[in-house]
PDB file of C-alpha atoms in Angstrom:
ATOM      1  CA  UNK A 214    -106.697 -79.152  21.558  1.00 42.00           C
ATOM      2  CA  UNK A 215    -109.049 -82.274  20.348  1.00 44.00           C
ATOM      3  CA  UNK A 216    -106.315 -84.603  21.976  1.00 49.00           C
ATOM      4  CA  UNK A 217    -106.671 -83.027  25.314  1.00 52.00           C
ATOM      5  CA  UNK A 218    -109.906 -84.415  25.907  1.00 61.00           C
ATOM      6  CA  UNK A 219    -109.149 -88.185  24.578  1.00 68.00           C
ATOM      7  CA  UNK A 220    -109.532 -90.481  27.109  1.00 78.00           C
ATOM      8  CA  UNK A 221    -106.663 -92.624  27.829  1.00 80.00           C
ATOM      9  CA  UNK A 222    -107.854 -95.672  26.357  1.00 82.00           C
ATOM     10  CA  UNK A 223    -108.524 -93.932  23.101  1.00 85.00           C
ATOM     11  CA  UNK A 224    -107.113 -95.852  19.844  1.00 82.00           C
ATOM     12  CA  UNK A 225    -106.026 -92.621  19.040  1.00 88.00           C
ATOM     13  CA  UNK A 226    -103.878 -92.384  22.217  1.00 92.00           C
ATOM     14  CA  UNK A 227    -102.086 -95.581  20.941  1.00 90.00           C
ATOM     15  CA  UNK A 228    -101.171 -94.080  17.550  1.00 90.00           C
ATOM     16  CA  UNK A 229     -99.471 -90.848  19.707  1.00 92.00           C
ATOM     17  CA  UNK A 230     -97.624 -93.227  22.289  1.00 93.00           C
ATOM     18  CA  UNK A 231     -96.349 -95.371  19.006  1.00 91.00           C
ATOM     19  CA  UNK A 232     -94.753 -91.921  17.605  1.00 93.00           C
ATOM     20  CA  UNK A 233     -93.465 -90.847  20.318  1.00 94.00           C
ATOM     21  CA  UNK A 234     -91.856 -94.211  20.893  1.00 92.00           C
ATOM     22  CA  UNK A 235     -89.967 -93.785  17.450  1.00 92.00           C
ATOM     23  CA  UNK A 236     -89.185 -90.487  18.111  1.00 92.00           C
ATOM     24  CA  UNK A 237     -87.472 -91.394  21.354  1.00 92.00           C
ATOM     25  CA  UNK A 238     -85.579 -94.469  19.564  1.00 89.00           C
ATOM     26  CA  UNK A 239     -84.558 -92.569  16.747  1.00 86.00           C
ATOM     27  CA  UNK A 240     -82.841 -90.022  19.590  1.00 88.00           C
ATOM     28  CA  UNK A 241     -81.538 -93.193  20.759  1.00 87.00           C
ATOM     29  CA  UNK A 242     -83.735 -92.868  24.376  1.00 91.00           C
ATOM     30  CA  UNK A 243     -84.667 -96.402  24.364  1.00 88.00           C
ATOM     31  CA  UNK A 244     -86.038 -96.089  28.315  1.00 90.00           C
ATOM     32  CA  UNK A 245     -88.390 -93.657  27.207  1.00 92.00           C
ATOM     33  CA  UNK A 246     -89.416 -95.697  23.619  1.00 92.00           C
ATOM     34  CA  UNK A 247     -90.052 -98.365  25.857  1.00 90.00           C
ATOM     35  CA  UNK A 248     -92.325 -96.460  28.550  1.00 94.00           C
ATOM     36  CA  UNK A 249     -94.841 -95.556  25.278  1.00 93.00           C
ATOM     37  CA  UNK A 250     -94.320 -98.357  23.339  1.00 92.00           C
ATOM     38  CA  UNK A 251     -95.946-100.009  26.527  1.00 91.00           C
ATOM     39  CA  UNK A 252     -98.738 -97.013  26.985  1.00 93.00           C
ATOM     40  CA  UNK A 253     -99.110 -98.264  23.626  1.00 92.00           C
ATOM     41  CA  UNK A 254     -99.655-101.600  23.891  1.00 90.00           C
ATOM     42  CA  UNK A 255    -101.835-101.830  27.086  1.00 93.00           C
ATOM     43  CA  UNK A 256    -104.412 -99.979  25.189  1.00 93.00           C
ATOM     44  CA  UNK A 257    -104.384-102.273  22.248  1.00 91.00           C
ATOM     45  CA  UNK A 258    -104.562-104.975  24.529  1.00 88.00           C
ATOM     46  CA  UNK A 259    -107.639-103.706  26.058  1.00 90.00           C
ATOM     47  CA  UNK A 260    -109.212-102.521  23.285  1.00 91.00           C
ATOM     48  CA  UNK A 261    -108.477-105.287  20.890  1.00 88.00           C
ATOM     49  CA  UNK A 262    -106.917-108.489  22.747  1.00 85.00           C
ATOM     50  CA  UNK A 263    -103.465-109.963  22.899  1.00 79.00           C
ATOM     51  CA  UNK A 264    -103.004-111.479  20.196  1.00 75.00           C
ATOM     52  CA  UNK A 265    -104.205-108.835  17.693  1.00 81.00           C
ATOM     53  CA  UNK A 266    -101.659-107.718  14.778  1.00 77.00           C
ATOM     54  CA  UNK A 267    -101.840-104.157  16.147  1.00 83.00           C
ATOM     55  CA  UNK A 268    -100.531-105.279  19.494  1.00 84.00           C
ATOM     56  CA  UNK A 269     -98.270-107.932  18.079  1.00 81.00           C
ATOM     57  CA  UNK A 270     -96.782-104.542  16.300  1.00 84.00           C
ATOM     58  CA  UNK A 271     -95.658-103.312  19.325  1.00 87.00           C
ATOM     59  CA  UNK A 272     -94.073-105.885  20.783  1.00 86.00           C
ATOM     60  CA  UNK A 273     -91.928-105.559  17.380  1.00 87.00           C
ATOM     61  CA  UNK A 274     -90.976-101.870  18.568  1.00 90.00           C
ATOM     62  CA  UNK A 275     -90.349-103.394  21.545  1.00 90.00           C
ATOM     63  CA  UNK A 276     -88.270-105.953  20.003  1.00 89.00           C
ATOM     64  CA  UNK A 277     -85.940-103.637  18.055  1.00 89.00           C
ATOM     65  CA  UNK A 278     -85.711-101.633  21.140  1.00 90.00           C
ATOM     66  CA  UNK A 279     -84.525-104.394  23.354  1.00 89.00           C
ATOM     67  CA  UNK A 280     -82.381-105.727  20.468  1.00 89.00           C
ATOM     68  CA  UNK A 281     -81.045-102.083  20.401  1.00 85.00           C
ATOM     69  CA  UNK A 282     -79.962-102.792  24.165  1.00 84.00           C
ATOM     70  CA  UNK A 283     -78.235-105.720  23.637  1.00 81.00           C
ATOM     71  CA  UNK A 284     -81.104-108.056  25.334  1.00 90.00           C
ATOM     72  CA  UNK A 285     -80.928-110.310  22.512  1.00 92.00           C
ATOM     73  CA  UNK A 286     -82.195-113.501  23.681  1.00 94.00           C
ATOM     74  CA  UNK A 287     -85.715-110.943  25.074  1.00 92.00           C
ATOM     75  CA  UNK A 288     -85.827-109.356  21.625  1.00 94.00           C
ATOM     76  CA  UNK A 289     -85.733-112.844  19.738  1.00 95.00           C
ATOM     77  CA  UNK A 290     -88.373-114.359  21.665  1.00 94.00           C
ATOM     78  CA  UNK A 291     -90.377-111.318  20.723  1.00 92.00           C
ATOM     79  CA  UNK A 292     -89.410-111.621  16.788  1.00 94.00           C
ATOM     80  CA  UNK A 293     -90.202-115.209  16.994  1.00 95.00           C
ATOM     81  CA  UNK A 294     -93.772-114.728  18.500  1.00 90.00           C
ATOM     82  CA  UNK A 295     -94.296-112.026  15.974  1.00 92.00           C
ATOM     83  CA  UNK A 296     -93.378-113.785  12.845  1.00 94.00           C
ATOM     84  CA  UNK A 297     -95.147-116.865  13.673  1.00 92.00           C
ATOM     85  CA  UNK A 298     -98.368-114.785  13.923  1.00 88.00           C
ATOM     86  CA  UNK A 299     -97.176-112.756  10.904  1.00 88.00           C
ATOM     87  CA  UNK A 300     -96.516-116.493   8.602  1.00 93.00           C
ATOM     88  CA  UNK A 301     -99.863-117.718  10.351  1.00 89.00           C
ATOM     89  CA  UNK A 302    -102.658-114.384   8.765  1.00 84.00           C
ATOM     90  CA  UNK A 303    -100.170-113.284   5.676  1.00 86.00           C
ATOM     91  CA  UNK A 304     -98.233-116.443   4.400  1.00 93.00           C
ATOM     92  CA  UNK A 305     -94.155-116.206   4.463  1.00 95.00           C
ATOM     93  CA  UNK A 306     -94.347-113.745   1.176  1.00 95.00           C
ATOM     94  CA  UNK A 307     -95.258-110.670   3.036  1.00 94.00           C
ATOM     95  CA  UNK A 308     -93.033-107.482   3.778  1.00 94.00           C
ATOM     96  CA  UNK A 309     -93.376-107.447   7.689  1.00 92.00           C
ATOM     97  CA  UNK A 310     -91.923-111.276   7.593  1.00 95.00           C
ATOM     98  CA  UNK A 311     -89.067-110.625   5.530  1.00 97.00           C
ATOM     99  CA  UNK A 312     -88.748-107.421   7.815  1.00 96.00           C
ATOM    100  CA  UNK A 313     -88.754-109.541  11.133  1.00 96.00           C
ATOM    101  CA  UNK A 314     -86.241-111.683   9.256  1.00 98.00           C
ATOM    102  CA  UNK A 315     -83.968-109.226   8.829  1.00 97.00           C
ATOM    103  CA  UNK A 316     -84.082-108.326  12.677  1.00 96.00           C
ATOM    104  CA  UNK A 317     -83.922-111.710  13.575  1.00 97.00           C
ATOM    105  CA  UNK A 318     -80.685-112.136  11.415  1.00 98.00           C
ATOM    106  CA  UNK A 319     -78.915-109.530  13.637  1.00 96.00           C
ATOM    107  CA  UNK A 320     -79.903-110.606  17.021  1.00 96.00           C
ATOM    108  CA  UNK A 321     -78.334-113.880  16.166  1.00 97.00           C
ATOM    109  CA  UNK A 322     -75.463-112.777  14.792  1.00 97.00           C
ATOM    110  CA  UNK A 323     -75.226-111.341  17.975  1.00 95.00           C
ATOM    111  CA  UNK A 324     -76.035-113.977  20.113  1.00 95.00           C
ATOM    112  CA  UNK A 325     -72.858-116.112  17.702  1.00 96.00           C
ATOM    113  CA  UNK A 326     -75.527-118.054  16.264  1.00 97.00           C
ATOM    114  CA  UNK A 327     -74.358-117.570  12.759  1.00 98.00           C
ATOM    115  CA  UNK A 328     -76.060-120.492  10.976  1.00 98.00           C
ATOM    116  CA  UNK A 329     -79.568-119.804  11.937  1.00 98.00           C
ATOM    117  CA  UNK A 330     -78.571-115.918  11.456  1.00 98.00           C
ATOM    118  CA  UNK A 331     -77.512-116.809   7.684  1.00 98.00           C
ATOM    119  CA  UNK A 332     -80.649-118.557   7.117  1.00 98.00           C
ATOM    120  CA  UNK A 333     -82.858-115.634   7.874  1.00 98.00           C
ATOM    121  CA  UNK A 334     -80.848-113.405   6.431  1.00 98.00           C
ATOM    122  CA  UNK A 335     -81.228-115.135   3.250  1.00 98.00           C
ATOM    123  CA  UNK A 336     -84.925-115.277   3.647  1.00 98.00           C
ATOM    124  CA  UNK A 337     -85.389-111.906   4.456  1.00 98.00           C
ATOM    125  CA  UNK A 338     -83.499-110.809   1.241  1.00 98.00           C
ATOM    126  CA  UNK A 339     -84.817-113.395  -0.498  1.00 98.00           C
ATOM    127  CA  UNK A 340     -88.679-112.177   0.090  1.00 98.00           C
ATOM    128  CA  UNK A 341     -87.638-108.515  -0.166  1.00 98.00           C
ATOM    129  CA  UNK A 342     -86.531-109.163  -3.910  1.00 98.00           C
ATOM    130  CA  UNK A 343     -89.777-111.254  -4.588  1.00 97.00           C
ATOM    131  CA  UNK A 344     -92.131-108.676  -3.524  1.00 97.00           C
ATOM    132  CA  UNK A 345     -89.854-105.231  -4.773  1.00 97.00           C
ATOM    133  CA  UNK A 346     -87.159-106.071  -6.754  1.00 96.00           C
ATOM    134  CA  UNK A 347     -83.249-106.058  -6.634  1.00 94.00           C
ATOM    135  CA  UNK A 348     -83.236-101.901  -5.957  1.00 94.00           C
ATOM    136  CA  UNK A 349     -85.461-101.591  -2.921  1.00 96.00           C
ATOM    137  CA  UNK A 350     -84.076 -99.336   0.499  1.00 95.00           C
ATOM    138  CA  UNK A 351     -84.243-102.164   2.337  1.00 97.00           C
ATOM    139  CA  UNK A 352     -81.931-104.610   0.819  1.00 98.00           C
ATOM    140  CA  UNK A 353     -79.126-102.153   1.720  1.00 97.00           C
ATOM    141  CA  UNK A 354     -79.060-103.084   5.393  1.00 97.00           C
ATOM    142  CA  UNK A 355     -79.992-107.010   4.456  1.00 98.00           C
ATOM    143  CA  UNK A 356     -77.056-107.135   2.717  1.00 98.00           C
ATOM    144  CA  UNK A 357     -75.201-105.142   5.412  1.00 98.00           C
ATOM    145  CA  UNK A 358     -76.390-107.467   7.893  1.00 98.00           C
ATOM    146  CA  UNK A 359     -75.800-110.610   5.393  1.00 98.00           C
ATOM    147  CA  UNK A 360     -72.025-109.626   4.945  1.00 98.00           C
ATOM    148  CA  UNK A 361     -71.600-108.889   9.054  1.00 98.00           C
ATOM    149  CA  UNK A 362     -72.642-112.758   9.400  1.00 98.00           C
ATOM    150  CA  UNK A 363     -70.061-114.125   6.560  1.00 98.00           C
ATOM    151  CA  UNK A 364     -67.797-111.776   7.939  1.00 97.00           C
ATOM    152  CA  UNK A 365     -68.103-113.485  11.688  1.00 97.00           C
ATOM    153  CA  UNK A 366     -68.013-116.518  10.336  1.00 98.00           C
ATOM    154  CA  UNK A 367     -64.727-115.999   8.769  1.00 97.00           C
ATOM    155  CA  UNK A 368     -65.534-116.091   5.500  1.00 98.00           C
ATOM    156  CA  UNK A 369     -64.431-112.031   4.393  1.00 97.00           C
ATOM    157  CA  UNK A 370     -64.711-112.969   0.123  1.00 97.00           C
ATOM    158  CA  UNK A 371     -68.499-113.503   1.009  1.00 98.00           C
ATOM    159  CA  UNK A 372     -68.644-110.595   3.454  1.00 98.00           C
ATOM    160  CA  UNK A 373     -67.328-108.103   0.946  1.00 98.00           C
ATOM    161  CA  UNK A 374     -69.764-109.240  -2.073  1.00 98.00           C
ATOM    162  CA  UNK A 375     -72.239-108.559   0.550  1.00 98.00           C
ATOM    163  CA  UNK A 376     -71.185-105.515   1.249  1.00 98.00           C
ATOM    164  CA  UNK A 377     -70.605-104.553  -2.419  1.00 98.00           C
ATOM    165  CA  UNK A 378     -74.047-105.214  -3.269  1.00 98.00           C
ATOM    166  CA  UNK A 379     -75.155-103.106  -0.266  1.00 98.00           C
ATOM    167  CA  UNK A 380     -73.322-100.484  -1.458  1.00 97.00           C
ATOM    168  CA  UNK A 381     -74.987-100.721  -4.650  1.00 97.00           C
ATOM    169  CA  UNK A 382     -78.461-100.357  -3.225  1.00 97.00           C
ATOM    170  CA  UNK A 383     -77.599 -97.409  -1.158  1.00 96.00           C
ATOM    171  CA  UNK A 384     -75.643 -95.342  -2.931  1.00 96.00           C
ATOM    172  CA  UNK A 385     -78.256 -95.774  -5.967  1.00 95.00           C
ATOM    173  CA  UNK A 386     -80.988 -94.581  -3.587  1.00 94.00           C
ATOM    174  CA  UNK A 387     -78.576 -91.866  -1.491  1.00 94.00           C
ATOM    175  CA  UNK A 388     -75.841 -91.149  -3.124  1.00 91.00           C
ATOM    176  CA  UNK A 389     -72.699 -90.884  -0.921  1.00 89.00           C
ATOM    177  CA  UNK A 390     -73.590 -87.599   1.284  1.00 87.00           C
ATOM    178  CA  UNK A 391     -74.361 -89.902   4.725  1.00 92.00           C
ATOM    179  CA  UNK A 392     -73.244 -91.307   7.265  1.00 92.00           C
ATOM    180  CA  UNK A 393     -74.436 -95.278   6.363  1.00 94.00           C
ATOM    181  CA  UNK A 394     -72.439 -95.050   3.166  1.00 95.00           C
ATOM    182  CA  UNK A 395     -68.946 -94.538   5.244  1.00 94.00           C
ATOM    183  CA  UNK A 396     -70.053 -97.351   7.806  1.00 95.00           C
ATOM    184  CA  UNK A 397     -70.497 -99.674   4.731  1.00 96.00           C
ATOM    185  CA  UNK A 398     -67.573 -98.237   2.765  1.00 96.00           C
ATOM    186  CA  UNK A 399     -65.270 -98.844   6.070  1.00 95.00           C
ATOM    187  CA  UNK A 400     -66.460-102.591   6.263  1.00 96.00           C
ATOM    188  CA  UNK A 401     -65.868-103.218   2.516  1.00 97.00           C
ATOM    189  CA  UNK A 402     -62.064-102.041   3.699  1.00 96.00           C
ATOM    190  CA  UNK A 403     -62.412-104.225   6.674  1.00 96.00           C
ATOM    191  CA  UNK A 404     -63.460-107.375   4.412  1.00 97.00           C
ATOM    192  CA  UNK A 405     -60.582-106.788   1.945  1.00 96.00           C
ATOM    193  CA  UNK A 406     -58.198-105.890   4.124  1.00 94.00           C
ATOM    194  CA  UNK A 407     -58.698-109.476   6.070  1.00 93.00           C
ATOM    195  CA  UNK A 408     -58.532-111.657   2.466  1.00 91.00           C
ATOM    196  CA  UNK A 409     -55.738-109.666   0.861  1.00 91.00           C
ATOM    197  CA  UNK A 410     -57.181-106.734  -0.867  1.00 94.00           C
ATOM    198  CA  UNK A 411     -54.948-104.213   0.242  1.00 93.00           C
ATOM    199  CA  UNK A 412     -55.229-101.433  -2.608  1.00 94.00           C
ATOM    200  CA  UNK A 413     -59.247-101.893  -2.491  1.00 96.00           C
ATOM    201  CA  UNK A 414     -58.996-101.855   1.166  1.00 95.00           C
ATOM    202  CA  UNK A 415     -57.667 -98.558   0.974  1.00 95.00           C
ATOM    203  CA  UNK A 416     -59.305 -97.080  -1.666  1.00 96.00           C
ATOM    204  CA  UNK A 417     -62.912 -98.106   0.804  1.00 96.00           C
ATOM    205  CA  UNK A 418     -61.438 -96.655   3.908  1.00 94.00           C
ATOM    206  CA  UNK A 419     -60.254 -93.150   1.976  1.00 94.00           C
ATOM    207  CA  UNK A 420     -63.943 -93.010   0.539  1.00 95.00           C
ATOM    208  CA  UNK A 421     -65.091 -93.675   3.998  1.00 94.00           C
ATOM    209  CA  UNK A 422     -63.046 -90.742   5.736  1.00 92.00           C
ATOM    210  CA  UNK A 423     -64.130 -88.148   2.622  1.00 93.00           C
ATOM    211  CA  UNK A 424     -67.269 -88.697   3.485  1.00 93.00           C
ATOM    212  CA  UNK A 425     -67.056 -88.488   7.427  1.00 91.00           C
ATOM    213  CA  UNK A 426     -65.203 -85.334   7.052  1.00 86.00           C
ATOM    214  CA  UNK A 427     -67.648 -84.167   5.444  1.00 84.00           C
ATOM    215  CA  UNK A 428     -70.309 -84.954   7.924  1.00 85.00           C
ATOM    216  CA  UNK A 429     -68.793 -85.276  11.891  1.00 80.00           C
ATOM    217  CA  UNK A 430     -66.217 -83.342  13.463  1.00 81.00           C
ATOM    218  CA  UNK A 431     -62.452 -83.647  13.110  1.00 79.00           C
ATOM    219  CA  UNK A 432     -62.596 -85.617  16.930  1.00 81.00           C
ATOM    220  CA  UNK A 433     -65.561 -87.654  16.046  1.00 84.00           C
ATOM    221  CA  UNK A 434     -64.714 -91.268  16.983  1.00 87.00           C
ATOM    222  CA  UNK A 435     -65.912 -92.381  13.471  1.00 87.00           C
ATOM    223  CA  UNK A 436     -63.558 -90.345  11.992  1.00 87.00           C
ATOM    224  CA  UNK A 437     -60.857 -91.613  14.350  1.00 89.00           C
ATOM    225  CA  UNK A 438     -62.435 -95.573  13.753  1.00 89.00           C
ATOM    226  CA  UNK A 439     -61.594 -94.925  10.071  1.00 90.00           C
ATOM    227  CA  UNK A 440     -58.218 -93.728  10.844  1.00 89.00           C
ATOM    228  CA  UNK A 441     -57.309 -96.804  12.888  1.00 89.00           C
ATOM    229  CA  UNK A 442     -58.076 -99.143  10.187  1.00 90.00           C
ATOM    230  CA  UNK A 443     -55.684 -96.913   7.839  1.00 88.00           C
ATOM    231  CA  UNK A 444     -53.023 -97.047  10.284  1.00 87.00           C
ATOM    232  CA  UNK A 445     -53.575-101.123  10.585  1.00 89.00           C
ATOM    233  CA  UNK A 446     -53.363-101.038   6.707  1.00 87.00           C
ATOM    234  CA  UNK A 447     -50.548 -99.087   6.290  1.00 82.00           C
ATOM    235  CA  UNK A 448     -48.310-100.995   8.545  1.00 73.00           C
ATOM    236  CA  UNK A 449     -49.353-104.296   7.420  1.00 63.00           C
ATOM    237  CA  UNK A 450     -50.177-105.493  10.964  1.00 55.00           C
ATOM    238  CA  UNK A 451     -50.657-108.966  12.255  1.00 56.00           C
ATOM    239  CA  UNK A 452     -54.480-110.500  10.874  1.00 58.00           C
ATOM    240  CA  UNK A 453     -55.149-110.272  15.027  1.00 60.00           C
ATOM    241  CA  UNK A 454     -54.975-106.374  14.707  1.00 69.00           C
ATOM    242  CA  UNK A 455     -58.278-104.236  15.823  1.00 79.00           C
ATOM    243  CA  UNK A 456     -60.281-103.235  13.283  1.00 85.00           C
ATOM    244  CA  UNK A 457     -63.170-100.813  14.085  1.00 81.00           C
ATOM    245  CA  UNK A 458     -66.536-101.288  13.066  1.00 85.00           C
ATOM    246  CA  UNK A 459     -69.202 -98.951  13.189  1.00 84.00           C
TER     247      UNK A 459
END
C-alpha cells in the first residue's frame, strides 16, 4: 500500500523496476527485463546523473540482457563503459571488475575473438581468487567460460582442465542434484572425447544423463543433447561429428 503512492521518480521506484527486471531475465523475458531495467535507469539518471555507479549498474543488466540476445558487439560496448568507470572509483581488485570480466570473456568468445576473450577470462578468475579464494560460486562459471574459449580455440587438453576445475567448484558448493552440473559434466565428455579420452568421455556424458533424468523429462532436448554425444562416442565418428552443447 506505501508503494502506491510513490511517485514515479522515487529511488525507491528504481529498486522495484531493477527486481522486476531480474525476475523477468531469470524467466528468460528479456523484452520485458529490458522495459524496467530502462524505467530503472531513467530515474537514476534524473535523480543522480549519467555517469553515477547506480546508473552505470543498469546498463550492466542491460548488458547481460543484450548479451543474453546475442547483440554482442551492444552488450560489449556496455561492459567496456562499465568497467572503465568501475577500474577508474575501485581500482582493478574489486568484485564487480572481475565480474564484468567474466561477461566480457563470453561476449567475445562469441563474437570469435578468442584472444582478448582469454585475457579477461584470466583476469576475471584471477581477481576472483585474490579477493575470495580458490572455492568461491563464482569461479565455477569462470572456469566454464575459460574452458568454452580453449575449447574454440582448439585446444580441448586446456578446455577439459578448465572444466575439471569447474566441476570442482560446483559440485563442492551444489553437489550434483542440478542442472549446471550435467551441462559441465557433458562438456568435460565433449573435451575428452575431441583429444582421445574416450572411457572419461563416457564416464562424463553417463554422469551427465543420471543427473538429467533425474531433473527434465524423458523428451527434454537436454536429455536427447546428451544422448547424441553418446551415440557420436559409441560409433567412433569422424572428429567433424556434432556435438551438442548446452
Amino acid at each position: 500500500p506505501i508503494l502506491v503512492n510513490l511517485d514515479e521518480f522515487h529511488p525507491s521506484m528504481a529498486d522495484i523496476h531493477d527486481a522486476l527486471g531480474h525476475l523477468h531475465r531469470s524467466n528468460g523475458e528479456a523484452e520485458q527485463a529490458m522495459i524496467h531495467y530502462n524505467q530503472a535507469k531513467a530515474i537514476r539518471k534524473k535523480l543522480l546523473g549519467e555517469t553515477d555507479p547506480e546508473v552505470l549498474l543498469t546498463d550492466f543488466y542491460l548488458g547481460q540482457v543484450l548479451q543474453s540476445r546475442y547483440k554482442s558487439e551492444s552488450a560489449l560496448e556496455i561492459y567496456t563503459q562499465y568497467i572503465t568507470v568501475r577500474i577508474n572509483n575501485h581500482g582493478e581488485n574489486h568484485n564487480d571488475v572481475a565480474d564484468c570480466y567474466g561477461y566480457m570473456a563470453q561476449t567475445l568468445k562469441d563474437l570469435a575473438n578468442l584472444d582478448k576473450a582469454l585475457e579477461y577470462s584470466r583476469k576475471a578468475i584471477k581477481i576472483k581468487t585474490n579477493l575470495f579464494g580458490k572455492k568461491h560460486v563464482d569461479l565455477a562459471w569462470m572456469f566454464r567460460t575459460k574452458g568454452d574459449i580453449y575449447y574454440e580455440m582448439g585446444r580441448f587438453d586446456k578446455a577439459a582442465k578448465n572444466y575439471e576445475d569447474s566441476l570442482k567448484v560446483f559440485l563442492n558448493t551444489f553437489g550434483e542434484k542440478y542442472i549446471e552440473a550435467a551441462s559441465i559434466y557433458n562438456r568435460l565428455g565433449n573435451a575428452y572425447k575431441k583429444y582421445g579420452k574416450k572411457k572419461d568421455a563416457l564416464s562424463s556424458y553417463e554422469k551427465a544423463l543420471v543427473i538429467i533424468g533425474g531433473i527434465v523429462s524423458p523428451d527434454h532436448p537436454y536429455k536427447e543433447g546428451v544422448i547424441n554425444n553418446l551415440q557420436v562416442l559409441s560409433e567412433d565418428a569422424n572428429e567433424n561429428a556434432k556435438l551438442y552443447f548446452f
